CSV table of N, CA and C in Angstrom, one decimal:
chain,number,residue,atom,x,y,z
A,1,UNK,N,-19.7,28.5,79.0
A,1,UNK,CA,-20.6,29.5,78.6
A,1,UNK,C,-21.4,29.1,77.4
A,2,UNK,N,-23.0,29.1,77.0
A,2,UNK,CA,-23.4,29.1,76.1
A,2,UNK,C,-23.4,29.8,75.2
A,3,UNK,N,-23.3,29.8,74.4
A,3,UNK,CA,-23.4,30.9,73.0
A,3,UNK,C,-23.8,30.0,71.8
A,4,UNK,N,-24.4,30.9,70.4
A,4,UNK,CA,-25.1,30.3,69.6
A,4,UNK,C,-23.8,30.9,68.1
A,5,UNK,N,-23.3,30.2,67.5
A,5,UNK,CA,-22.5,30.3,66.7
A,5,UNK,C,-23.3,30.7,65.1
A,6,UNK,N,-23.4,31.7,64.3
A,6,UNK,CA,-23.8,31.4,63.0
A,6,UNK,C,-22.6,31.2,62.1
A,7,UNK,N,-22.8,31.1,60.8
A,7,UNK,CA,-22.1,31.1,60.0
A,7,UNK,C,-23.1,31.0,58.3
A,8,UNK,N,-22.1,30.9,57.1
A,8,UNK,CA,-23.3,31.1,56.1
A,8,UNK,C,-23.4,32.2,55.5
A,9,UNK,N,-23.8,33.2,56.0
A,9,UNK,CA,-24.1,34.2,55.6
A,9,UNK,C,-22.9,34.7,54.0
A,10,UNK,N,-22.9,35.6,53.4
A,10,UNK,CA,-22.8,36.3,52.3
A,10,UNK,C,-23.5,37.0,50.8
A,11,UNK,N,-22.9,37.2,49.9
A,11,UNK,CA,-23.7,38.1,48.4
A,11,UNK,C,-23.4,37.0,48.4
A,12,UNK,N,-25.1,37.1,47.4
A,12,UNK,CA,-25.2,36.4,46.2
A,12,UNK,C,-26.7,36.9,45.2
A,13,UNK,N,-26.6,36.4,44.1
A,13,UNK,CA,-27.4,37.3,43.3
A,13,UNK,C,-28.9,36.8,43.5
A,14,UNK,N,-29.7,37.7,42.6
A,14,UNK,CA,-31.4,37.1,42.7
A,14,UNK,C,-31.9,36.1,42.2
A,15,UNK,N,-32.4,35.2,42.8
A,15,UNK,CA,-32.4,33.6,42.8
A,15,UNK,C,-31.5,32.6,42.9
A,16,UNK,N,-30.6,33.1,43.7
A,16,UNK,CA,-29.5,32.4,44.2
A,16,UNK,C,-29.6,31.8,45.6
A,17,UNK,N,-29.3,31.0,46.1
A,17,UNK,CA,-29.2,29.9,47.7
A,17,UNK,C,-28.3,30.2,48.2
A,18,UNK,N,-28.5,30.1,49.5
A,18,UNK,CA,-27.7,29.8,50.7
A,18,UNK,C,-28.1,29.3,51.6
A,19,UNK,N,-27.0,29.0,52.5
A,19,UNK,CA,-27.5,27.9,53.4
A,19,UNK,C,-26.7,28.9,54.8
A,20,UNK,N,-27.6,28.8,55.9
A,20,UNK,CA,-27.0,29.6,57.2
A,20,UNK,C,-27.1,28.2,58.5
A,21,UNK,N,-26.3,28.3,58.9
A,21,UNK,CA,-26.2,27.2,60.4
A,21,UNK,C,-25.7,28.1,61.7
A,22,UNK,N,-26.1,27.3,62.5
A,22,UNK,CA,-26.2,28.1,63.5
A,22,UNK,C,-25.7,26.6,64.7
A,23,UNK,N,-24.7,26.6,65.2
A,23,UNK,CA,-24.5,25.7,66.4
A,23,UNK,C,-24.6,26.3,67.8
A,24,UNK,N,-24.9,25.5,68.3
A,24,UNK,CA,-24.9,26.0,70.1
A,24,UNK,C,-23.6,24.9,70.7
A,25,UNK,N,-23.0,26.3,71.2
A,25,UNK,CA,-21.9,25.8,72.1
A,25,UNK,C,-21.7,26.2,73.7
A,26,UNK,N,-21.6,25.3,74.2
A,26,UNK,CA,-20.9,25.2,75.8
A,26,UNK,C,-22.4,23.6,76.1
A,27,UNK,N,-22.5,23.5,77.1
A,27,UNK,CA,-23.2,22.5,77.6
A,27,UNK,C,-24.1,22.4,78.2
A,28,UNK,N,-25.4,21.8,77.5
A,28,UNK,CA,-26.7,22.1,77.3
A,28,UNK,C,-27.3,21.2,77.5
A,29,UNK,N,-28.5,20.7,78.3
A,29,UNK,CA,-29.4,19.4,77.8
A,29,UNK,C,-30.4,19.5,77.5
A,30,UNK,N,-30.7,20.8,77.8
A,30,UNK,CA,-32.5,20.9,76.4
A,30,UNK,C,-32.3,22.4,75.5
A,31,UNK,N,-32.1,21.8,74.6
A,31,UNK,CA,-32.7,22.6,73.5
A,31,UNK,C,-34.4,22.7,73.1
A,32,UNK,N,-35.1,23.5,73.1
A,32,UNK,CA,-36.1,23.6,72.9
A,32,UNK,C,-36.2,24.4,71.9
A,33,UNK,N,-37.5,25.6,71.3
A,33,UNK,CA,-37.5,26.1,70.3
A,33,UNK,C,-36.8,26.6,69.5
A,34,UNK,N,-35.8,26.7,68.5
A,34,UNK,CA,-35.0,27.3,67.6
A,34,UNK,C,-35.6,27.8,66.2
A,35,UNK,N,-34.9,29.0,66.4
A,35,UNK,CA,-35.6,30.2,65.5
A,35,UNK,C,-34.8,30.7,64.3
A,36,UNK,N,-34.8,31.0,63.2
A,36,UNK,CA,-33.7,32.7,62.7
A,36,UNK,C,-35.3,33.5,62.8
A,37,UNK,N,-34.2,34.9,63.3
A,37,UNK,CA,-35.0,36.2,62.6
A,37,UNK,C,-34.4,36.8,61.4
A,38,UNK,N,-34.4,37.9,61.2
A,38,UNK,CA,-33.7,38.4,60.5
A,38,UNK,C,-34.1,40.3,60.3
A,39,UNK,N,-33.2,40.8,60.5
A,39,UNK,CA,-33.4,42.2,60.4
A,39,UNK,C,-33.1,43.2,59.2
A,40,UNK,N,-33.7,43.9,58.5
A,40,UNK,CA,-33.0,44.6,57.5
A,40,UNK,C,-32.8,46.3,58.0
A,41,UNK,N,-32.0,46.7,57.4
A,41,UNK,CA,-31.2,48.4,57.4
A,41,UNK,C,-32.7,49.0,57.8
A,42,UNK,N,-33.0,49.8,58.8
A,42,UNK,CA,-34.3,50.4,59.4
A,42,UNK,C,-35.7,49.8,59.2
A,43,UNK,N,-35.5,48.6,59.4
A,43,UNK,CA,-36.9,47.5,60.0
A,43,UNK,C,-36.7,47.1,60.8
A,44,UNK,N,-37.6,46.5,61.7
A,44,UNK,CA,-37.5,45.8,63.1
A,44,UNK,C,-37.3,44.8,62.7
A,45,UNK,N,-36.9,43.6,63.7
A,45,UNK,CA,-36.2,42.8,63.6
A,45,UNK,C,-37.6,41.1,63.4
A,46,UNK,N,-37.7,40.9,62.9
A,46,UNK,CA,-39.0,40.1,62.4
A,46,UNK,C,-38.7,38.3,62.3
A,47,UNK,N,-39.3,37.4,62.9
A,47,UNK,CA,-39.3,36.1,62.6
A,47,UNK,C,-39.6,35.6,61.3
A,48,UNK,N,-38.5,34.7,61.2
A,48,UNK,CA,-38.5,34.2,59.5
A,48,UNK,C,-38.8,32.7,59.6
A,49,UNK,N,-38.7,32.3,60.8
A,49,UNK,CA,-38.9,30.7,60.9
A,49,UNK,C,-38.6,30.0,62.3
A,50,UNK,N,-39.5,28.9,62.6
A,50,UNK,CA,-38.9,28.3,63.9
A,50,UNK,C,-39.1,27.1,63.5
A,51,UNK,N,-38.6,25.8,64.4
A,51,UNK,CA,-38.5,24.6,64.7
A,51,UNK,C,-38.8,24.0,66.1
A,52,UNK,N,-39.5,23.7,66.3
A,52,UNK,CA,-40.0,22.8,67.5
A,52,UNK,C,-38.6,21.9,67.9
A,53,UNK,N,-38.7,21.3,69.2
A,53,UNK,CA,-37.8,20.0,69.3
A,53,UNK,C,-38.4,19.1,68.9
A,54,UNK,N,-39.7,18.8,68.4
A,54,UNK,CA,-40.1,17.5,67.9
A,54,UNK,C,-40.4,17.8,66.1
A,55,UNK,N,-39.7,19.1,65.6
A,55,UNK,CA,-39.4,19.1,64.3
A,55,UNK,C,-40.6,19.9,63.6
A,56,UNK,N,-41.7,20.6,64.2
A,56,UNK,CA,-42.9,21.2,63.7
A,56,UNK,C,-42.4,22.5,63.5
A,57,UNK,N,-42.4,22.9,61.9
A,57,UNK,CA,-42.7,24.2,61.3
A,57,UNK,C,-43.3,25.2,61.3
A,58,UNK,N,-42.5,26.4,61.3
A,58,UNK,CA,-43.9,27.5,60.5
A,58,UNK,C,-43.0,28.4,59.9
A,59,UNK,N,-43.0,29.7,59.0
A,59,UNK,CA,-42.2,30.5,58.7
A,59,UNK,C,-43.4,31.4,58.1
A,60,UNK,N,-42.6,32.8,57.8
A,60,UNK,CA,-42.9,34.1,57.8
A,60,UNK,C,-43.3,33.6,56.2
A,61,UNK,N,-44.8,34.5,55.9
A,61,UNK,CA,-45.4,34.1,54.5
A,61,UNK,C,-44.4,34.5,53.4
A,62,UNK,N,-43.5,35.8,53.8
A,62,UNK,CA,-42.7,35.4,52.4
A,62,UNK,C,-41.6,35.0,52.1
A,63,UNK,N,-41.3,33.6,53.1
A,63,UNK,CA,-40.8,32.7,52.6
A,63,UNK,C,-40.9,31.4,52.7
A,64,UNK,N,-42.2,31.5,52.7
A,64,UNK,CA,-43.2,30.1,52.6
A,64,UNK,C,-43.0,29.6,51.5
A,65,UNK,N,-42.1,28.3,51.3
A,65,UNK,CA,-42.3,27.6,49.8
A,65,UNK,C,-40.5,27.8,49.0
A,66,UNK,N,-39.5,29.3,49.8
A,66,UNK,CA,-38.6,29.2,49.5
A,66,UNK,C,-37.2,28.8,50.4
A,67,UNK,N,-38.0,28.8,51.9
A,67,UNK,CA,-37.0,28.3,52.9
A,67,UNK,C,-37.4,27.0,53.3
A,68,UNK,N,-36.3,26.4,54.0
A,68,UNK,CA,-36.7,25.5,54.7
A,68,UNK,C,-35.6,25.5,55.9
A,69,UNK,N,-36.2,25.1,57.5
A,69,UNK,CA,-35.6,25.4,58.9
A,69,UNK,C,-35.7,23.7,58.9
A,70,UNK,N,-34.5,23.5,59.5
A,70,UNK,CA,-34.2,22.2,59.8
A,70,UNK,C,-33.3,22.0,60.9
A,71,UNK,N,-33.2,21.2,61.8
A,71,UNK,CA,-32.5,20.9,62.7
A,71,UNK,C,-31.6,19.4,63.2
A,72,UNK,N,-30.8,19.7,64.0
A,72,UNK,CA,-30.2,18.4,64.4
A,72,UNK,C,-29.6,18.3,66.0
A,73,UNK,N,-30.6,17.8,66.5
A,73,UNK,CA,-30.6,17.8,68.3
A,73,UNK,C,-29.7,17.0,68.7
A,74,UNK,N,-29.4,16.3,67.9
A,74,UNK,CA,-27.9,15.5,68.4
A,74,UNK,C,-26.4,15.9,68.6
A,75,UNK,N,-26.6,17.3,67.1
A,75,UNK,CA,-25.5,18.4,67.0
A,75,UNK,C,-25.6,19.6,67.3
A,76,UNK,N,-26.5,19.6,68.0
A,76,UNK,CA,-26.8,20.9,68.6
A,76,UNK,C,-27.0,22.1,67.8
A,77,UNK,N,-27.5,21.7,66.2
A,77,UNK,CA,-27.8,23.1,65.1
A,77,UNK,C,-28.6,23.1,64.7
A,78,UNK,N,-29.1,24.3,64.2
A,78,UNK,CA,-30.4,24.5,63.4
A,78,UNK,C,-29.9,25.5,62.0
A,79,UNK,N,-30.2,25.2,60.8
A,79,UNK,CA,-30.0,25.9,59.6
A,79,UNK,C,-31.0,26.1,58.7
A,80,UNK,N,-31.0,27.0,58.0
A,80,UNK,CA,-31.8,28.0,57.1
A,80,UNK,C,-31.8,27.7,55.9
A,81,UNK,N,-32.1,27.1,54.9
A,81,UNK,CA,-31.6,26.6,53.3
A,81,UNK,C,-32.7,27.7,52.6
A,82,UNK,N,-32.0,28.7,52.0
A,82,UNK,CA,-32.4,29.9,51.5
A,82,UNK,C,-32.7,29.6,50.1
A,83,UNK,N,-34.0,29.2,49.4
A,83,UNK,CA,-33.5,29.3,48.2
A,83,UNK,C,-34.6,30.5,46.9
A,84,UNK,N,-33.9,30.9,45.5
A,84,UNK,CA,-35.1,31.8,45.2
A,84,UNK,C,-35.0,33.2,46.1
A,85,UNK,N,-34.0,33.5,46.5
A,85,UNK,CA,-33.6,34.3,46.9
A,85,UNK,C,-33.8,36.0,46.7
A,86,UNK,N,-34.4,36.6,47.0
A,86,UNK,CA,-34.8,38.1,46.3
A,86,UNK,C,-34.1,39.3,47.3
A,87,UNK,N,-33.7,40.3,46.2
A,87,UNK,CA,-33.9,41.7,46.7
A,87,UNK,C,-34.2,41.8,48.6
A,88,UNK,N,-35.0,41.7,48.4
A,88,UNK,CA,-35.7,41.5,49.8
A,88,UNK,C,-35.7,41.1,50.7
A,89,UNK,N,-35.2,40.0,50.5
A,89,UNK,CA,-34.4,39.5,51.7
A,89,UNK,C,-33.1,39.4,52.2
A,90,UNK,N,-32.7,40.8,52.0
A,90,UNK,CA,-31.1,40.8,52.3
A,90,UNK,C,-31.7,41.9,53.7
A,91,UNK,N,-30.6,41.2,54.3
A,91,UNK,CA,-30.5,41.6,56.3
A,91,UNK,C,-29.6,41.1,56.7
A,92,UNK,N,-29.6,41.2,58.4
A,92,UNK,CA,-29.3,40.2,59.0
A,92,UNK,C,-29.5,39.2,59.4
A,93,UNK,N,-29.3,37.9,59.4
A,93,UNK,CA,-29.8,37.0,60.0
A,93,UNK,C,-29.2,36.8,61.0
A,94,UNK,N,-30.4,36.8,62.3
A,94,UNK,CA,-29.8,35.9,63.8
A,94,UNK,C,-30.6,34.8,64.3
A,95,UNK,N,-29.8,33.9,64.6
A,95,UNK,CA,-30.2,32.6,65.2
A,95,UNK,C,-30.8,32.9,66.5
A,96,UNK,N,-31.9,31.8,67.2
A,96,UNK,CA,-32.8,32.3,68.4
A,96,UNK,C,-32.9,31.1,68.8
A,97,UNK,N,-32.5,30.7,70.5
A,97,UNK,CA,-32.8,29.3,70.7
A,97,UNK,C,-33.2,29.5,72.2
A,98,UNK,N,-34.3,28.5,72.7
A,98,UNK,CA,-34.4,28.7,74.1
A,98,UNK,C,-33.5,27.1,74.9
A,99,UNK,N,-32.9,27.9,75.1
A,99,UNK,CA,-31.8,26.1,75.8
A,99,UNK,C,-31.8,26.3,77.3
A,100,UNK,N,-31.4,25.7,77.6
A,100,UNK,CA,-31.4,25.5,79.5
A,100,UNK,C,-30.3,24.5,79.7
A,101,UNK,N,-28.9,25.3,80.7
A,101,UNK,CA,-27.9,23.9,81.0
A,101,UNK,C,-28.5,23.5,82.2
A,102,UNK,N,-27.5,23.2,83.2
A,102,UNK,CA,-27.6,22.5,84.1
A,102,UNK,C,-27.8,23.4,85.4
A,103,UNK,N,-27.9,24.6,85.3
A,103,UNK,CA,-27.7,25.5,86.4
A,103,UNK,C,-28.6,26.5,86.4
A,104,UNK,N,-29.2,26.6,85.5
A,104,UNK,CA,-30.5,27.7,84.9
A,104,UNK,C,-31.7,27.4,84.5
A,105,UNK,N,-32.8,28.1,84.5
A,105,UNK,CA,-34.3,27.6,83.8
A,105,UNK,C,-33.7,27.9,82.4
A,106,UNK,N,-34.7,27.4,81.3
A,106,UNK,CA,-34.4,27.3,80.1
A,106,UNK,C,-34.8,29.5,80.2
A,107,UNK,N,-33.4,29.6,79.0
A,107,UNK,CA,-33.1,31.0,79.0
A,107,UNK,C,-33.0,31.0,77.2
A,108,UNK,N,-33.8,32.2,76.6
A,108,UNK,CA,-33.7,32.6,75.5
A,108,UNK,C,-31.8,32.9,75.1
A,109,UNK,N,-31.4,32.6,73.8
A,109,UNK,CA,-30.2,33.1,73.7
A,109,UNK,C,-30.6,33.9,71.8
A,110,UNK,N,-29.3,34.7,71.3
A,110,UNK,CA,-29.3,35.1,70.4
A,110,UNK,C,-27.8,34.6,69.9
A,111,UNK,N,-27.5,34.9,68.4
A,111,UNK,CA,-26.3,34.9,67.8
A,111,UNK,C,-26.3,36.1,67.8
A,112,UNK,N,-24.7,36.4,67.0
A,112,UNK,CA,-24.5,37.8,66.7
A,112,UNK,C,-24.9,38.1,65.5
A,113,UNK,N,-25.6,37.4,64.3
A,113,UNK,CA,-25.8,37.9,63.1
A,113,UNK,C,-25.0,37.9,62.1
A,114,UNK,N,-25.7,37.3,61.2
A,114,UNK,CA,-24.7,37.4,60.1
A,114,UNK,C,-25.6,38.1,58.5
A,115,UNK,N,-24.7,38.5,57.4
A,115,UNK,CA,-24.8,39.5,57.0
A,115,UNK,C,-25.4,38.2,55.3
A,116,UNK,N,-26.5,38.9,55.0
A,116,UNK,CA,-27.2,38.0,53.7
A,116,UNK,C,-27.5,39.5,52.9
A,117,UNK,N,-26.9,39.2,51.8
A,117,UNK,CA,-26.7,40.2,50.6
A,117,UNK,C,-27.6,39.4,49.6
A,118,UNK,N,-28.3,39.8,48.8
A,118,UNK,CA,-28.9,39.5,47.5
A,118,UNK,C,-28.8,41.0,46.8
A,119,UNK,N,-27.9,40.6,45.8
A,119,UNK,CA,-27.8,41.9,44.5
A,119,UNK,C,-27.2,41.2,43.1
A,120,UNK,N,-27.9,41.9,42.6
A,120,UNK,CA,-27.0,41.5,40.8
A,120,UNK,C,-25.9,43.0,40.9
């Protein structure tokens, strides 16, 4: 069974890093787009970043210049390097990947989320 694994997640203060990873597990031969969103306590759930399979960027303007989405198709992850950290960006973060195994058309999947605190 596929599933998307996070990890990463916890507090930390303002202007503080973190780093979120995200692995896909069961068996897969195309990974294609990979995403985080991230949701905060009564907002919709909004894209923060994606990666191409051939490594092309974009992310949500306010965190242009403090994230970076990076991936590794050989290991099946994609991770979040959070840095400059504000207030504001504390949510959940969930991983977003469109993969396709051997039995299916390529199918959107989600993680379960994980929990990013920024507070002094």
């Amino acid at each position: 069974q596929v599933q998307l694994m996070e990890s990463g997640g916890g507090r930390v203060q303002p202007g503080g890093s973190l780093r979120l990873s995200c692995v896909v597990s069961g068996t897969v031969f195309n990974i294609d787009l990979m995403s985080w969103y991230r949701q905060a306590p009564g907002k919709e759930r909004e894209l923060v970043a994606y990666i191409t399979r051939g490594g092309s960027t974009d992310y949500e303007y306010s965190v242009k210049g403090r994230f970076i989405i990076s991936r590794d198709n050989a290991k099946k992850t994609v991770s979040l390097e959070m840095n400059s950290l504000k207030p504001q960006d504390t949510a959940v973060y969930y991983c977003n990947a469109d993969l396709q195994d051997y039995t299916s058309p390529i199918t959107n999947y989600w993680g379960q989320g994980t929990q990013v605190t920024v507070s002094s």
